[in-house]
Short mmCIF file of N, CA and C in Angstrom, two decimals:
data_model
loop_
_atom_site.label_atom_id
_atom_site.label_comp_id
_atom_site.label_asym_id
_atom_site.label_seq_id
_atom_site.Cartn_x
_atom_site.Cartn_y
_atom_site.Cartn_z
N MET V 1 -0.48 -5.36 7.61
CA MET V 1 -0.48 -6.64 9.00
C MET V 1 0.91 -7.89 8.65
N LEU V 2 0.78 -8.36 7.18
CA LEU V 2 1.39 -9.13 6.97
C LEU V 2 2.88 -8.69 7.14
N PRO V 3 3.24 -7.91 5.94
CA PRO V 3 4.08 -7.26 6.06
C PRO V 3 5.15 -6.67 7.35
N ILE V 4 4.35 -6.03 7.96
CA ILE V 4 4.80 -5.99 9.57
C ILE V 4 5.54 -6.55 10.34
N ALA V 5 4.20 -7.28 10.51
CA ALA V 5 4.68 -9.06 11.42
C ALA V 5 5.87 -9.71 10.88
N GLY V 6 5.63 -10.10 9.71
CA GLY V 6 7.02 -10.97 8.97
C GLY V 6 8.17 -9.93 8.51
N GLY V 7 7.86 -8.72 8.89
CA GLY V 7 9.35 -8.19 8.42
C GLY V 7 10.02 -7.43 9.64
N GLN V 8 9.52 -8.35 10.91
CA GLN V 8 11.23 -8.16 11.74
C GLN V 8 11.83 -8.94 12.03
N GLY V 9 11.89 -9.72 10.53
CA GLY V 9 13.12 -10.68 10.59
C GLY V 9 14.04 -10.05 9.65
N ARG V 10 14.49 -11.11 8.49
CA ARG V 10 15.27 -10.15 7.54
C ARG V 10 14.58 -8.97 6.39
N GLY V 11 14.67 -8.02 5.86
CA GLY V 11 14.25 -7.16 5.30
C GLY V 11 13.05 -6.53 5.95
N GLY V 12 12.84 -6.07 7.43
CA GLY V 12 12.04 -5.83 7.97
C GLY V 12 12.39 -4.02 8.10
N THR V 13 13.71 -3.94 8.04
CA THR V 13 14.09 -2.54 7.71
C THR V 13 13.06 -2.10 6.37
N LEU V 14 13.40 -2.57 5.34
CA LEU V 14 13.12 -1.97 3.74
C LEU V 14 11.49 -2.36 4.07
N VAL V 15 10.87 -3.24 4.52
CA VAL V 15 9.51 -3.07 4.24
C VAL V 15 8.74 -2.08 5.41
N SER V 16 9.22 -1.94 6.29
CA SER V 16 8.81 -0.64 7.36
C SER V 16 9.15 0.34 6.82
N GLY V 17 10.18 0.85 6.33
CA GLY V 17 10.87 1.70 5.58
C GLY V 17 9.99 2.62 4.58
N GLY V 18 9.27 0.99 3.55
CA GLY V 18 8.56 1.65 2.63
C GLY V 18 6.55 1.93 3.04
N TYR V 19 6.48 0.79 4.16
CA TYR V 19 5.34 1.46 4.55
C TYR V 19 5.17 2.75 4.94
N ALA V 20 6.47 2.98 5.65
CA ALA V 20 5.87 4.77 6.61
C ALA V 20 6.17 5.48 5.38
N ALA V 21 7.10 5.42 4.32
CA ALA V 21 7.12 6.18 2.95
C ALA V 21 5.77 6.57 2.66
N ARG V 22 5.12 5.24 2.18
CA ARG V 22 3.71 5.04 1.70
C ARG V 22 2.59 5.99 2.36
N MET V 23 2.70 5.81 3.96
CA MET V 23 1.48 6.37 4.81
C MET V 23 2.22 7.46 4.75
N ASP V 24 2.90 7.98 4.29
CA ASP V 24 3.49 9.32 4.50
C ASP V 24 3.00 10.43 3.43
N THR V 25 3.30 9.86 2.13
CA THR V 25 2.87 10.20 1.10
C THR V 25 0.75 10.07 0.42
N VAL V 26 0.42 8.84 1.41
CA VAL V 26 -0.75 8.87 1.80
C VAL V 26 -1.52 9.91 2.51
N GLY V 27 -0.29 10.47 3.49
CA GLY V 27 -1.11 11.69 4.48
C GLY V 27 -1.03 12.89 3.78
N ARG V 28 -0.17 13.24 3.20
CA ARG V 28 0.26 14.52 2.38
C ARG V 28 -1.15 14.28 1.22
N PHE V 29 -1.29 13.58 0.41
CA PHE V 29 -2.03 13.19 -0.46
C PHE V 29 -3.66 13.96 0.44
N TRP V 30 -4.03 13.09 1.37
CA TRP V 30 -5.10 13.43 1.96
C TRP V 30 -5.09 15.16 2.23
N SER V 31 -4.09 15.32 2.93
CA SER V 31 -4.13 16.79 3.49
C SER V 31 -4.70 17.49 2.41
N SER V 32 -4.05 17.74 1.27
CA SER V 32 -4.13 18.66 -0.19
C SER V 32 -5.99 18.53 -0.53
N VAL V 33 -6.24 16.79 -0.45
CA VAL V 33 -7.76 16.82 -0.81
C VAL V 33 -8.76 17.14 -0.15
N ARG V 34 -8.03 17.38 1.61
CA ARG V 34 -9.40 17.62 2.33
C ARG V 34 -9.31 19.66 2.08
N ARG V 35 -7.77 19.77 1.78
CA ARG V 35 -8.05 21.88 1.38
C ARG V 35 -8.80 21.73 0.15
N LEU V 36 -9.12 20.92 -0.32
CA LEU V 36 -10.10 21.65 -1.97
C LEU V 36 -11.26 21.22 -1.62
N LEU V 37 -11.43 20.00 -0.62
CA LEU V 37 -13.07 20.09 -0.41
C LEU V 37 -13.88 20.82 0.37
N PRO V 38 -14.74 21.33 0.38
CA PRO V 38 -15.51 22.52 1.22
C PRO V 38 -15.39 22.55 2.65
#
């Protein structure tokens, strides 16, 4: 929350971009995990 709220100033693109990339990685990870679970 804090990085996003404070990221609208300088470095906002880097913060939001890094957050989006991390969420994408987490999403892929959980997708593969759910596939392995019964």
